[in-house]
mmCIF file of C-alpha atoms and ligand atoms in Angstrom:
data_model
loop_
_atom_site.group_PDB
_atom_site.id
_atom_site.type_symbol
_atom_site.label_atom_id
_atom_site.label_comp_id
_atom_site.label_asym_id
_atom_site.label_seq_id
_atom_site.Cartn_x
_atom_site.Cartn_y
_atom_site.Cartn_z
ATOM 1 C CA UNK A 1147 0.000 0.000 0.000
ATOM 2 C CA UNK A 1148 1.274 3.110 -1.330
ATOM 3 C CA UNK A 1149 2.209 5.608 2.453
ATOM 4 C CA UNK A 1150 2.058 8.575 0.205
ATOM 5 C CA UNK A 1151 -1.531 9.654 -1.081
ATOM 6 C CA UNK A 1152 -3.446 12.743 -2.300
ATOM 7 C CA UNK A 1153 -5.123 13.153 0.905
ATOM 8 C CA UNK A 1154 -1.785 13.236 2.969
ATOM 9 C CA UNK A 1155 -0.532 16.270 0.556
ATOM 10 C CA UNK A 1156 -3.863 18.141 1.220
ATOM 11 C CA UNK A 1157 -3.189 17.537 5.070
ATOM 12 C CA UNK A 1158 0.102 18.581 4.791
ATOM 13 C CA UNK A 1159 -0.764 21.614 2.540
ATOM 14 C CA UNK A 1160 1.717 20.463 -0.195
ATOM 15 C CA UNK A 1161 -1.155 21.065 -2.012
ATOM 16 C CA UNK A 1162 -3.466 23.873 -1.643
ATOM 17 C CA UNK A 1163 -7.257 23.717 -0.896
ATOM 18 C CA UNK A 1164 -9.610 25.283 1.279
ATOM 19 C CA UNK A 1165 -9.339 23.610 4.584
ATOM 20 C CA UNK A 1166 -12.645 24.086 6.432
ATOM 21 C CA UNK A 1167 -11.387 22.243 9.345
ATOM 22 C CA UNK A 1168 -8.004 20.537 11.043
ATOM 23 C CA UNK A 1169 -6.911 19.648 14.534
ATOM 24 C CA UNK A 1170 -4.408 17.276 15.647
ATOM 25 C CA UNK A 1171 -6.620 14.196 14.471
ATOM 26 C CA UNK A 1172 -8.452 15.000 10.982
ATOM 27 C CA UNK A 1173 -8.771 17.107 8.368
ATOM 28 C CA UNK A 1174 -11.821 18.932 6.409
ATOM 29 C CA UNK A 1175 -12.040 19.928 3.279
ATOM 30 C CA UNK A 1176 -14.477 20.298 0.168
ATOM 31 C CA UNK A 1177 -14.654 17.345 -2.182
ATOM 32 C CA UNK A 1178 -12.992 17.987 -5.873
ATOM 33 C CA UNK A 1179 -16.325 16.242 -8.214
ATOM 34 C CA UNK A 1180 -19.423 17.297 -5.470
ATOM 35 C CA UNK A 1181 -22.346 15.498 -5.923
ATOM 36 C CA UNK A 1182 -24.266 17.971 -3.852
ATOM 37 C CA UNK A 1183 -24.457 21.722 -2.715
ATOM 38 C CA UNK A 1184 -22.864 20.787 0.512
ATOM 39 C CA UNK A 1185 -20.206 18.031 0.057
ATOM 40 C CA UNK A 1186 -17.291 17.778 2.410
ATOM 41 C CA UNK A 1187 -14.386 14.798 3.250
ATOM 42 C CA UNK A 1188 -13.242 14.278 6.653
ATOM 43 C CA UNK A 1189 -9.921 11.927 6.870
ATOM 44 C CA UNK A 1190 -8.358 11.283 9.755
ATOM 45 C CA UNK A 1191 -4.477 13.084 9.797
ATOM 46 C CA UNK A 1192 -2.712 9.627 9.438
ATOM 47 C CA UNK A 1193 -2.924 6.724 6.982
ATOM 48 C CA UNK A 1194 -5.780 4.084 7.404
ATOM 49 C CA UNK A 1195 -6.011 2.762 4.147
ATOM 50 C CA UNK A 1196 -9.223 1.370 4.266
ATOM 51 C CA UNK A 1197 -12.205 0.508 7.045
ATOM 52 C CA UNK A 1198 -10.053 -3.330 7.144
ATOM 53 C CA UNK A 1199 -7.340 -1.602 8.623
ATOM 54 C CA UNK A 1200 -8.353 0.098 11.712
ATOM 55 C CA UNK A 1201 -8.160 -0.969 15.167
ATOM 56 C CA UNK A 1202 -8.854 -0.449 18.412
ATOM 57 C CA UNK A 1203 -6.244 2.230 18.425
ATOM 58 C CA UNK A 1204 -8.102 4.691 16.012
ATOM 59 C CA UNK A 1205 -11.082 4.278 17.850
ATOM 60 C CA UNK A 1206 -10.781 8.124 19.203
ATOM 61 C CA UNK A 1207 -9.514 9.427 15.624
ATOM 62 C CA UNK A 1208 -12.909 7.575 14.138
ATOM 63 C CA UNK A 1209 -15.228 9.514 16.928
ATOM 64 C CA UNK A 1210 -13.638 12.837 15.471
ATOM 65 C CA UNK A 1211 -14.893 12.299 12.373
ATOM 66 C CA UNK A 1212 -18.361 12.533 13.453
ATOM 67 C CA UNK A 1213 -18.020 14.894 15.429
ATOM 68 C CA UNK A 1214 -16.363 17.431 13.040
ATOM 69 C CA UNK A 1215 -19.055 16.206 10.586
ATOM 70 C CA UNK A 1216 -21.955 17.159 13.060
ATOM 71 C CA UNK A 1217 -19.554 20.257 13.079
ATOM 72 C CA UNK A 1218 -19.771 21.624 9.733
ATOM 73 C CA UNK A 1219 -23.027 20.620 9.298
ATOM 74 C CA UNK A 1220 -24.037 23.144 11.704
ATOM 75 C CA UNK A 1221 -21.975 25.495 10.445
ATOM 76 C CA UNK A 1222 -23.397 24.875 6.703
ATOM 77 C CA UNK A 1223 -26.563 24.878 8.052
ATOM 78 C CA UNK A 1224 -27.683 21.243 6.765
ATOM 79 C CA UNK A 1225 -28.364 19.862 10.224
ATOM 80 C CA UNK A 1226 -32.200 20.456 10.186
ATOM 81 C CA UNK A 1227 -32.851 19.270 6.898
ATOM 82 C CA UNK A 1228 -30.568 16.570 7.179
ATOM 83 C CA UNK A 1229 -27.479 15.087 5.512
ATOM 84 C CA UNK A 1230 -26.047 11.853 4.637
ATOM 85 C CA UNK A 1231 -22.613 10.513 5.983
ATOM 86 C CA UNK A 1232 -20.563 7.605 3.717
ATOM 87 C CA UNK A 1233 -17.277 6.269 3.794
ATOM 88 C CA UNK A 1234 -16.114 3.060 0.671
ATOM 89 C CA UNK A 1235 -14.205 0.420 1.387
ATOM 90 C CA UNK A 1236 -12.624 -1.270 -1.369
ATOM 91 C CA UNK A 1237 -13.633 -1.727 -5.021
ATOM 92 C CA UNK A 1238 -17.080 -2.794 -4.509
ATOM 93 C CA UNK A 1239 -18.283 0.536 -2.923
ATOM 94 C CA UNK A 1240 -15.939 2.831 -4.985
ATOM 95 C CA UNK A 1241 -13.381 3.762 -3.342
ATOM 96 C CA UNK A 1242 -11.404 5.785 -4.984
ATOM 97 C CA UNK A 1243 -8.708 6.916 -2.402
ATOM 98 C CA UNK A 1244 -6.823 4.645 -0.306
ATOM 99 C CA UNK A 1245 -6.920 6.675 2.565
ATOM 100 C CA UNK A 1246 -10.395 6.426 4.657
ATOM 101 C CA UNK A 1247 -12.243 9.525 4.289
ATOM 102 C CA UNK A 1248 -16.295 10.130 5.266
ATOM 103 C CA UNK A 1249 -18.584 12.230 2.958
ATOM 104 C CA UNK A 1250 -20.845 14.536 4.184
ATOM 105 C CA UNK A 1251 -23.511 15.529 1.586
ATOM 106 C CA UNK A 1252 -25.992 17.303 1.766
ATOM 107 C CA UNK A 1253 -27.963 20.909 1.362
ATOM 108 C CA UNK A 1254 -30.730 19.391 -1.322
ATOM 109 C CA UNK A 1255 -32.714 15.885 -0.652
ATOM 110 C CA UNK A 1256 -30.382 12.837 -1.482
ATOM 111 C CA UNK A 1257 -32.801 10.406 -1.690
ATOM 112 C CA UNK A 1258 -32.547 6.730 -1.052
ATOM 113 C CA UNK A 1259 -29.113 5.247 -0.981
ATOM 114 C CA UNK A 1260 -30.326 1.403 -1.997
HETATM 115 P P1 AMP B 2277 -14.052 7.592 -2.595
HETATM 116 O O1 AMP B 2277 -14.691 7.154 -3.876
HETATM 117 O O2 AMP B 2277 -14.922 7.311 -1.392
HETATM 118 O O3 AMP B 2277 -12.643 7.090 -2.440
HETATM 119 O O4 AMP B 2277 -13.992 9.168 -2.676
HETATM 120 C C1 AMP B 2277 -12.875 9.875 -3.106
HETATM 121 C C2 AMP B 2277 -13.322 11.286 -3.299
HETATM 122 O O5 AMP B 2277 -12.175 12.113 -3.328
HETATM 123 C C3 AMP B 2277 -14.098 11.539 -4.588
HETATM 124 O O6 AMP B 2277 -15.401 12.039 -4.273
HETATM 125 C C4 AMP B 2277 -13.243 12.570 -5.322
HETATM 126 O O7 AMP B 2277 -14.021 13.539 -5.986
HETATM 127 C C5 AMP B 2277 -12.441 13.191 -4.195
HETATM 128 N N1 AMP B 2277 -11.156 13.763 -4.560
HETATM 129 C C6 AMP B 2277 -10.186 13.222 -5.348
HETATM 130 N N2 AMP B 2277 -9.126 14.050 -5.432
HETATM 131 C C7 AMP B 2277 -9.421 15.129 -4.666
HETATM 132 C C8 AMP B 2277 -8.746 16.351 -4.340
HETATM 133 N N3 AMP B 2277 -7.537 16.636 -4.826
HETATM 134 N N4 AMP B 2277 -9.383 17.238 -3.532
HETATM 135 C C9 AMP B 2277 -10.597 16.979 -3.053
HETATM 136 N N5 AMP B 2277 -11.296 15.848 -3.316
HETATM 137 C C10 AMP B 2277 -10.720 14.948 -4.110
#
């Protein structure tokens, strides 16, 4: 598994984007391709390739996320009308960056997933 990714330059600000949030355990910022007014990745600060790799040890780091998702979606004001959170693992559901990352979309109704 490759240790350097896309996400880990973002988090690093090798390259530039608008962070909307970091602290010493994730990272926030606005997806590249959104697929809806309001659509934002959270990934934690260090490498977990994939939901298979995490352990007990990441259990705190994995909290964070939903709690800086909760965050922003105050802030964007999507928290009333709701919003949907998703994180891929592997080929099957997409994934598309080897580094885990949740979605938050929302700001316009999603409708149903399956
Ligand atoms: P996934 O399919 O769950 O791995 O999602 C990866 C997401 O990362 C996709 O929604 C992409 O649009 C997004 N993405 C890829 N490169 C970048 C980038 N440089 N900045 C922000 N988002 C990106």
């Amino acid at each position: 598994m490759k240790k350097d990714n896309i996400f880990i330059n973002i988090i690093k600000k090798k390259i530039k984007v608008d962070i909307l949030y970091q602290d010493e355990l994730v990272t926030a910022f606005y997806d590249l391709n959104p697929k809806a007014p309001v659509h934002v990745l959270i990934v934690p600060n260090i490498l977990i390739p994939t939901v298979n790799h995490v352990t007990t040890n990441d259990e705190i780091i994995l909290g964070r996320l939903f709690v800086v998702a909760a965050k922003i979606a105050k802030k964007k004001n999507i928290h009333s009308s709701g919003y949907r959170l998703i994180v891929n693992c592997n080929h099957h559901a997409g994934q598309e960056i080897y580094h885990l990352h949740m979605h938050l979309l929302g700001g316009k109704p999603l409708g149903p997933l399956l």
